[in-house]
Amino acid sequence: MKKITSIFLVAILYGCGSTVSPVDQGLIDQVMHIGNGSEPQGLDPHIVTGVPEHHLLITMCEGLTISNPEGGANLPGMAESWEISEDGKTYIFNIRKDAKWSNGDDFLAEDMVWSWMRVLTPSLGSQYPDMLYYVVGAEEFNTGVITDFSKVGVKAIDAKTLEVKLKNPTPFFLGLLSHYSTWPVHKETVLEFGEIDDRQGLWTRPGNFVCNGPMNLKSWELNKKIIVEKNPLYWDADKVRLNQMHFYPVSDINTEERMFRAGQLHLTSTVPSQKCGVWREEGNPNLRIDPYMGTYYYRANVNVEPLNNVKVRKALTYSIDREKLTEKVTQCGQIPAYSFTPPGAAGYNPDTEIPYDPELARQLLSEALEEEGISGIEDFPVLQILYNTSEDHRKIALTIQQMWQQNLGINVELENMDWKVYLSRQNSMDYQISRAGWIGDYEDPNTFLDIMRTGRGNNRTGWSNQEFDELVGKANATADQEERYRFLGEAEKILIDELPIIPVYTYVRSYQLSSDVKGYSPNYLDHHHPKTLYLERD
Amino acid sequence: MLNVLIRRILIAIPVLIVVASLTFFFIRLAPGGPFDADKVVSPQVMKNLNAAYNLDAPLHEQYFDYMSGVVVGDFGPSFRYPGRSVSEMIYTGLPITFELAFYALMIAVALGIFSGVLAALKRNTFLDYFPMAIAMLGICVPTFLMGPILVLVFGINLEVLPVSGWDTLSGDKLLPSITLGFAYAAYIARLSRGGMLEVLGQDFIRTARAKGLSEFSIVTRHAMQGGLLPVVSFMGPAIAGLLGGSFVVETIFQIPGLGRFYVEAAFNRDYTMILGTTIFFSAMIIFFNLLSDLAVLLLNPRARENL
């Protein structure tokens, strides 16, 4: 036994050899260590979807514009300037003269045209082609109505000038350009490893990868670590102070938290929700809670009884005490939601109200019972809340179940399903009430309200309202921002009056950040451009 | 002996075919597909995606396509990770999972046999009760509890070992190996204690003692050969379990092994990845069970007589 003990001791002492933590070492080398949630699906901006992929791609590739790290209007990216025609439908982008790919090739307007052709090529199977559907002919090309790409409204006027023609004045179009699905890829590299529509091409591997962002891919060890390093050919390389960024796909939140505590990470992707409340009370200096462009809500299937009656939906909505729920249950600074679009983002403040009024809720419910010919509350059908497996969703569902049972006297059951089963039941409208979350793709209320239009794939409530559709349509057809927000505000009012969705809270992004990291500013989209970041100890 | 080997290998082939076929059809029965996401794509995009992966072909065609690929070692592309083939992912994760399993097994065998034999020799004394109590604890405490406790003590409080990683920081392989090995050490300790007690009471041990052999050579040369047979039989399933069951430890310690792919593939409905890893792990289980059976045959004359 002694022998084994001594072997272990020797082994442990051997482990003590290096005592400088990655965070301390990073300060010297300007190397930032980041917890990135899960292993990225890939690094092809036209194929992947998801947040971890975005965190990586924003370091390596750049679109015509970049999102403003301080929030607000987009900043110039590959395009140093642009002109918008009076009707708001034609954009002329002036590409930077010094813009280059990471292999030294000149970045040309033609590269953008080819890249957009690739995203829109149906056989590539991109999951985000609709980001470009605002461009003339883009949707038609992607759905196979036309096959001649020259009919699509994007063309290179000369080597460094790009013209884009839109169907409607789309005031948020510049915002769309900071989404990775609209970013360029290097034509020669992509074609060297496959066809234009090849999903299996190996061009995204280290050594092959060519893009145009502030960093370039150095190494990629599957499920272990991705390292990106400074790209000296980036047009704004002088501003980039980090030498490397290391991304770790830590899928276990508790592991990530321990890594942070042990000085292995500068930044975590999230925080364990059960710790958040305690940390806020204790004043954990590393905890950061930022506003985020997302809404946590419940969908109501308006095709099934009794949820087809708007009074029932109102009764359910008005009997949720959102303040209590965010304060006592979610506990991480979430903001009670009284609209679908998060207020404040892009200067849009919806003027809607959702009261917490159990009295009114009971009255609405009894009116609904009468309308539906149900004799009493005891005959009211049992409601089922569908949610996907997660301790956080379960806690919220339990709370809402209790509030409905207490305030309305109805019976509510919970249905917990595996993620894919939950998705498939939601898609086939096989549910009564279902948990949902929506995160904006760009900073504009349209990214929320548009999904509730009739027949939109992400509507998934069966709800349809002609007036709402028209208002959102009108808003997209006008270039006057004030008028647009008025239309959208009216649409939002209809939505909150009809309640096919029951807003619960506005998301916040909570994470831990080392005090060494400077230049990391909160913004609604959680886009953090590497050129603003650096490491310095106070 | 050779007969046994040939017979077992011949049985393994249809077993693997049945496993592959059942898995192929069962995963299609599960609701939800590989491209279902929170953000629904248009029917046109879904059609494009299904076409890109041949999922629009009739099921039996897909089945024959897949199986004919497997025969030549092609497990197809991963649906979740475009640009990665299932074979590549198995090839990347496997050496790490093997390495982790190897260290864990070494710890399990060394610790388990030592304390098991000691407990048998010092029956009903402190040296029996103490290791056996620890063994019971090892069996009862799951790895998802053991891992974080070890991390808290050695990684965060004492700051002597990294809390996660594999081959990144020095000493980062120690805690995962101990965590995974400890549970198996506990089983091995109990099995070797039981086996040794049975053998130590037998006549040939008494004869050896009567001949004046030292206690050390009685134990190591005579008793252990028979007494550890249960441990040898346990080795096959144990190795298979270590390989397939490393998921929890890989997740806690952020280890890029195969176990994580195996479990995540099921959640992602990554059909080819589920199939590839299932077929691969089935082959591993069959192989290691065969090895441990052969080892038992070599060690145990009585088992050979029954052939």
GROMACS .gro file of C-alpha atoms in nm, chain A residues 58-345:
model
  288
   58ILE     CA    1  -1.634   3.666  -3.618
   59THR     CA    2  -1.261   3.631  -3.548
   60MET     CA    3  -1.174   3.486  -3.888
   61CYS     CA    4  -1.406   3.631  -4.153
   62GLU     CA    5  -1.560   3.969  -4.214
   63GLY     CA    6  -1.862   4.087  -4.409
   64LEU     CA    7  -1.927   4.419  -4.579
   65THR     CA    8  -2.013   4.569  -4.242
   66ILE     CA    9  -1.929   4.468  -3.885
   67SER     CA   10  -2.160   4.500  -3.589
   68ASN     CA   11  -2.081   4.783  -3.356
   69PRO     CA   12  -1.913   4.646  -3.042
   70GLU     CA   13  -2.085   4.922  -2.844
   71GLY     CA   14  -2.424   4.835  -2.998
   72GLY     CA   15  -2.616   5.048  -3.246
   73ALA     CA   16  -2.559   5.101  -3.618
   74ASN     CA   17  -2.312   4.879  -3.800
   75LEU     CA   18  -1.958   4.994  -3.873
   76PRO     CA   19  -1.767   4.961  -4.200
   77GLY     CA   20  -1.607   4.621  -4.257
   78MET     CA   21  -1.486   4.508  -4.596
   79ALA     CA   22  -1.678   4.803  -4.737
   80GLU     CA   23  -1.521   5.130  -4.626
   81SER     CA   24  -1.826   5.329  -4.729
   82TRP     CA   25  -2.158   5.295  -4.908
   83GLU     CA   26  -2.422   5.504  -5.078
   84ILE     CA   27  -2.793   5.431  -5.057
   85SER     CA   28  -3.024   5.549  -5.335
   86GLU     CA   29  -3.309   5.782  -5.250
   87ASP     CA   30  -3.572   5.510  -5.271
   88GLY     CA   31  -3.361   5.301  -5.034
   89LYS     CA   32  -3.347   5.009  -5.277
   90THR     CA   33  -2.999   5.037  -5.429
   91TYR     CA   34  -2.678   5.012  -5.229
   92ILE     CA   35  -2.334   5.088  -5.372
   93PHE     CA   36  -2.058   4.946  -5.154
   94ASN     CA   37  -1.702   5.075  -5.191
   95ILE     CA   38  -1.471   4.791  -5.098
   96ARG     CA   39  -1.150   4.885  -4.917
   97LYS     CA   40  -0.853   4.927  -5.148
   98ASP     CA   41  -0.630   4.751  -4.894
   99ALA     CA   42  -0.872   4.465  -4.820
  100LYS     CA   43  -0.698   4.129  -4.860
  101TRP     CA   44  -0.760   3.763  -4.801
  102SER     CA   45  -0.540   3.590  -4.545
  103ASN     CA   46  -0.334   3.433  -4.828
  104GLY     CA   47  -0.251   3.775  -4.971
  105ASP     CA   48  -0.503   3.776  -5.258
  106ASP     CA   49  -0.681   4.103  -5.320
  107PHE     CA   50  -1.037   4.113  -5.185
  108LEU     CA   51  -1.264   4.203  -5.478
  109ALA     CA   52  -1.628   4.292  -5.525
  110GLU     CA   53  -1.652   3.981  -5.742
  111ASP     CA   54  -1.571   3.771  -5.432
  112MET     CA   55  -1.890   3.898  -5.269
  113VAL     CA   56  -2.098   3.814  -5.576
  114TRP     CA   57  -1.961   3.460  -5.592
  115SER     CA   58  -2.008   3.411  -5.218
  116TRP     CA   59  -2.372   3.516  -5.230
  117MET     CA   60  -2.426   3.289  -5.528
  118ARG     CA   61  -2.288   3.006  -5.313
  119VAL     CA   62  -2.520   3.077  -5.016
  120LEU     CA   63  -2.816   3.088  -5.250
  121THR     CA   64  -2.724   2.774  -5.448
  122PRO     CA   65  -3.005   2.534  -5.352
  123SER     CA   66  -2.791   2.219  -5.353
  124LEU     CA   67  -2.556   2.367  -5.089
  125GLY     CA   68  -2.844   2.339  -4.842
  126SER     CA   69  -2.757   2.657  -4.653
  127GLN     CA   70  -2.989   2.703  -4.355
  128TYR     CA   71  -2.981   3.083  -4.367
  129PRO     CA   72  -3.047   3.178  -4.732
  130ASP     CA   73  -3.342   3.392  -4.621
  131MET     CA   74  -3.100   3.650  -4.480
  132LEU     CA   75  -3.046   3.750  -4.843
  133TYR     CA   76  -3.406   3.712  -4.961
  134TYR     CA   77  -3.438   4.093  -4.946
  135VAL     CA   78  -3.214   4.111  -5.254
  136VAL     CA   79  -3.392   4.114  -5.590
  137GLY     CA   80  -3.418   3.761  -5.732
  138ALA     CA   81  -3.240   3.593  -5.438
  139GLU     CA   82  -3.539   3.395  -5.314
  140GLU     CA   83  -3.628   3.295  -5.671
  141PHE     CA   84  -3.274   3.167  -5.730
  142ASN     CA   85  -3.265   2.978  -5.401
  143THR     CA   86  -3.599   2.810  -5.460
  144GLY     CA   87  -3.513   2.718  -5.817
  145VAL     CA   88  -3.761   2.953  -5.987
  146ILE     CA   89  -3.471   3.107  -6.178
  147THR     CA   90  -3.134   2.945  -6.247
  148ASP     CA   91  -2.951   3.242  -6.398
  149PHE     CA   92  -2.764   3.417  -6.116
  150SER     CA   93  -2.711   3.730  -6.325
  151LYS     CA   94  -3.078   3.803  -6.264
  152VAL     CA   95  -3.008   3.834  -5.890
  153GLY     CA   96  -2.959   4.192  -5.774
  154VAL     CA   97  -2.593   4.178  -5.682
  155LYS     CA   98  -2.312   4.267  -5.919
  156ALA     CA   99  -1.957   4.393  -5.926
  157ILE     CA  100  -1.947   4.727  -6.108
  158ASP     CA  101  -1.568   4.722  -6.098
  159ALA     CA  102  -1.297   4.545  -5.897
  160LYS     CA  103  -1.378   4.732  -5.577
  161THR     CA  104  -1.739   4.845  -5.622
  162LEU     CA  105  -2.042   4.631  -5.545
  163GLU     CA  106  -2.400   4.712  -5.633
  164VAL     CA  107  -2.691   4.551  -5.448
  165LYS     CA  108  -3.052   4.594  -5.552
  166LEU     CA  109  -3.323   4.524  -5.293
  167LYS     CA  110  -3.689   4.438  -5.342
  168ASN     CA  111  -3.795   4.688  -5.077
  169PRO     CA  112  -3.617   4.957  -4.884
  170THR     CA  113  -3.489   4.745  -4.598
  171PRO     CA  114  -3.352   4.975  -4.330
  172PHE     CA  115  -3.194   4.685  -4.142
  173PHE     CA  116  -3.012   4.555  -4.451
  174LEU     CA  117  -2.673   4.681  -4.326
  175GLY     CA  118  -2.740   4.492  -4.005
  176LEU     CA  119  -2.793   4.168  -4.197
  177LEU     CA  120  -2.446   4.207  -4.344
  178SER     CA  121  -2.283   4.143  -4.009
  179HIS     CA  122  -2.447   3.799  -3.993
  180TYR     CA  123  -2.204   3.526  -4.096
  181SER     CA  124  -2.437   3.375  -4.357
  182THR     CA  125  -2.381   3.687  -4.571
  183TRP     CA  126  -2.002   3.682  -4.535
  184PRO     CA  127  -1.762   3.610  -4.816
  185VAL     CA  128  -1.561   3.292  -4.868
  186HIS     CA  129  -1.246   3.262  -5.079
  187LYS     CA  130  -1.356   3.124  -5.413
  188GLU     CA  131  -1.027   2.963  -5.522
  189THR     CA  132  -0.983   2.785  -5.188
  190VAL     CA  133  -1.340   2.656  -5.178
  191LEU     CA  134  -1.315   2.529  -5.536
  192GLU     CA  135  -0.978   2.369  -5.471
  193PHE     CA  136  -1.143   2.132  -5.223
  194GLY     CA  137  -1.479   2.075  -5.391
  195GLU     CA  138  -1.760   2.217  -5.596
  196ILE     CA  139  -1.950   2.535  -5.511
  197ASP     CA  140  -2.220   2.326  -5.339
  198ASP     CA  141  -1.991   2.080  -5.160
  199ARG     CA  142  -2.083   2.051  -4.790
  200GLN     CA  143  -1.798   1.807  -4.726
  201GLY     CA  144  -1.516   2.018  -4.871
  202LEU     CA  145  -1.202   2.032  -4.658
  203TRP     CA  146  -1.126   2.400  -4.718
  204THR     CA  147  -1.207   2.489  -4.357
  205ARG     CA  148  -0.926   2.274  -4.217
  206PRO     CA  149  -0.614   2.433  -4.065
  207GLY     CA  150  -0.361   2.491  -4.341
  208ASN     CA  151  -0.633   2.515  -4.606
  209PHE     CA  152  -0.848   2.782  -4.445
  210VAL     CA  153  -0.842   3.124  -4.610
  211CYS     CA  154  -1.064   3.411  -4.502
  212ASN     CA  155  -1.044   3.786  -4.446
  213GLY     CA  156  -1.090   3.851  -4.073
  214PRO     CA  157  -0.862   3.981  -3.797
  215MET     CA  158  -0.752   3.630  -3.702
  216ASN     CA  159  -0.672   3.317  -3.900
  217LEU     CA  160  -0.719   2.950  -3.817
  218LYS     CA  161  -0.407   2.798  -3.664
  219SER     CA  162  -0.519   2.463  -3.533
  220TRP     CA  163  -0.838   2.269  -3.476
  221GLU     CA  164  -0.837   1.969  -3.247
  222LEU     CA  165  -1.179   1.809  -3.254
  223ASN     CA  166  -1.369   1.844  -2.925
  224LYS     CA  167  -1.058   1.987  -2.761
  225LYS     CA  168  -0.951   2.329  -2.879
  226ILE     CA  169  -0.947   2.568  -3.173
  227ILE     CA  170  -0.667   2.822  -3.191
  228VAL     CA  171  -0.687   3.133  -3.408
  229GLU     CA  172  -0.394   3.371  -3.443
  230LYS     CA  173  -0.353   3.727  -3.557
  231ASN     CA  174  -0.380   3.778  -3.934
  232PRO     CA  175  -0.114   4.035  -4.030
  233LEU     CA  176  -0.285   4.096  -4.365
  234TYR     CA  177  -0.612   4.213  -4.210
  235TRP     CA  178  -0.687   4.571  -4.316
  236ASP     CA  179  -0.710   4.692  -3.957
  237ALA     CA  180  -0.432   4.468  -3.819
  238ASP     CA  181  -0.273   4.759  -3.633
  239LYS     CA  182  -0.571   4.768  -3.400
  240VAL     CA  183  -0.564   4.396  -3.324
  241ARG     CA  184  -0.379   4.349  -2.995
  242LEU     CA  185  -0.446   3.985  -2.917
  243ASN     CA  186  -0.197   3.740  -3.062
  244GLN     CA  187  -0.412   3.430  -3.024
  245MET     CA  188  -0.752   3.320  -2.907
  246HIS     CA  189  -0.811   2.967  -2.781
  247PHE     CA  190  -1.167   2.836  -2.798
  248TYR     CA  191  -1.262   2.535  -2.585
  249PRO     CA  192  -1.585   2.344  -2.660
  250VAL     CA  193  -1.685   2.293  -2.297
  251SER     CA  194  -2.034   2.149  -2.309
  252ASP     CA  195  -2.066   2.096  -1.934
  253ILE     CA  196  -2.152   2.425  -1.761
  254ASN     CA  197  -2.009   2.311  -1.428
  255THR     CA  198  -1.681   2.204  -1.587
  256GLU     CA  199  -1.659   2.544  -1.751
  257GLU     CA  200  -1.717   2.714  -1.417
  258ARG     CA  201  -1.440   2.509  -1.254
  259MET     CA  202  -1.205   2.588  -1.543
  260PHE     CA  203  -1.271   2.957  -1.488
  261ARG     CA  204  -1.205   2.927  -1.116
  262ALA     CA  205  -0.879   2.743  -1.181
  263GLY     CA  206  -0.756   3.016  -1.415
  264GLN     CA  207  -0.794   2.815  -1.736
  265LEU     CA  208  -1.045   3.053  -1.898
  266HIS     CA  209  -1.082   3.429  -1.938
  267LEU     CA  210  -1.441   3.409  -2.049
  268THR     CA  211  -1.719   3.154  -2.005
  269SER     CA  212  -2.009   3.094  -2.241
  270THR     CA  213  -2.262   3.096  -1.958
  271VAL     CA  214  -2.299   3.043  -1.583
  272PRO     CA  215  -2.471   2.762  -1.391
  273SER     CA  216  -2.817   2.905  -1.326
  274GLN     CA  217  -2.833   2.768  -0.971
  275LYS     CA  218  -2.526   2.973  -0.880
  276CYS     CA  219  -2.634   3.295  -1.045
  277GLY     CA  220  -2.866   3.412  -0.767
  278VAL     CA  221  -2.606   3.345  -0.498
  279TRP     CA  222  -2.331   3.518  -0.695
  280ARG     CA  223  -2.547   3.825  -0.743
  281GLU     CA  224  -2.610   3.843  -0.371
  282GLU     CA  225  -2.245   3.789  -0.287
  283GLY     CA  226  -2.136   4.035  -0.554
  284ASN     CA  227  -1.910   3.800  -0.757
  285PRO     CA  228  -1.688   4.053  -0.939
  286ASN     CA  229  -1.649   3.828  -1.244
  287LEU     CA  230  -2.020   3.780  -1.303
  288ARG     CA  231  -2.151   3.986  -1.593
  289ILE     CA  232  -2.516   4.018  -1.689
  290ASP     CA  233  -2.575   4.195  -2.019
  291PRO     CA  234  -2.893   4.271  -2.213
  292TYR     CA  235  -2.956   4.024  -2.494
  293MET     CA  236  -3.183   4.029  -2.797
  294GLY     CA  237  -3.397   3.732  -2.700
  295THR     CA  238  -3.738   3.649  -2.558
  296TYR     CA  239  -3.842   3.347  -2.354
  297TYR     CA  240  -4.207   3.276  -2.420
  298TYR     CA  241  -4.476   3.010  -2.440
  299ARG     CA  242  -4.647   2.927  -2.768
  300ALA     CA  243  -5.021   2.860  -2.762
  301ASN     CA  244  -5.157   2.631  -3.031
  302VAL     CA  245  -5.454   2.840  -3.146
  303ASN     CA  246  -5.593   2.550  -3.352
  304VAL     CA  247  -5.693   2.344  -3.050
  305GLU     CA  248  -5.966   2.396  -2.796
  306PRO     CA  249  -5.976   2.576  -2.557
  307LEU     CA  250  -5.675   2.781  -2.673
  308ASN     CA  251  -5.857   2.889  -2.987
  309ASN     CA  252  -6.049   3.129  -2.762
  310VAL     CA  253  -5.850   3.450  -2.719
  311LYS     CA  254  -6.002   3.504  -2.374
  312VAL     CA  255  -5.849   3.180  -2.253
  313ARG     CA  256  -5.511   3.291  -2.385
  314LYS     CA  257  -5.552   3.626  -2.212
  315ALA     CA  258  -5.655   3.462  -1.886
  316LEU     CA  259  -5.341   3.246  -1.897
  317THR     CA  260  -5.118   3.540  -1.982
  318TYR     CA  261  -5.258   3.774  -1.716
  319SER     CA  262  -5.225   3.516  -1.440
  320ILE     CA  263  -4.846   3.485  -1.466
  321ASP     CA  264  -4.659   3.697  -1.213
  322ARG     CA  265  -4.352   3.770  -1.425
  323GLU     CA  266  -4.176   3.978  -1.165
  324LYS     CA  267  -4.197   3.704  -0.907
  325LEU     CA  268  -4.086   3.445  -1.162
  326THR     CA  269  -3.774   3.635  -1.266
  327GLU     CA  270  -3.690   3.736  -0.910
  328LYS     CA  271  -3.745   3.403  -0.734
  329VAL     CA  272  -3.707   3.137  -1.002
  330THR     CA  273  -3.475   3.237  -1.285
  331GLN     CA  274  -3.274   3.467  -1.052
  332CYS     CA  275  -3.015   3.575  -1.306
  333GLY     CA  276  -3.129   3.927  -1.387
  334GLN     CA  277  -3.383   3.826  -1.653
  335ILE     CA  278  -3.628   4.103  -1.732
  336PRO     CA  279  -4.006   4.041  -1.716
  337ALA     CA  280  -4.136   4.057  -2.076
  338TYR     CA  281  -4.445   4.258  -2.164
  339SER     CA  282  -4.390   4.249  -2.541
  340PHE     CA  283  -4.254   4.000  -2.791
  341THR     CA  284  -3.969   4.218  -2.918
  342PRO     CA  285  -3.716   4.297  -2.644
  343PRO     CA  286  -3.755   4.667  -2.564
  344GLY     CA  287  -3.465   4.901  -2.627
  345ALA     CA  288  -3.286   4.716  -2.905
   0.00000   0.00000   0.00000
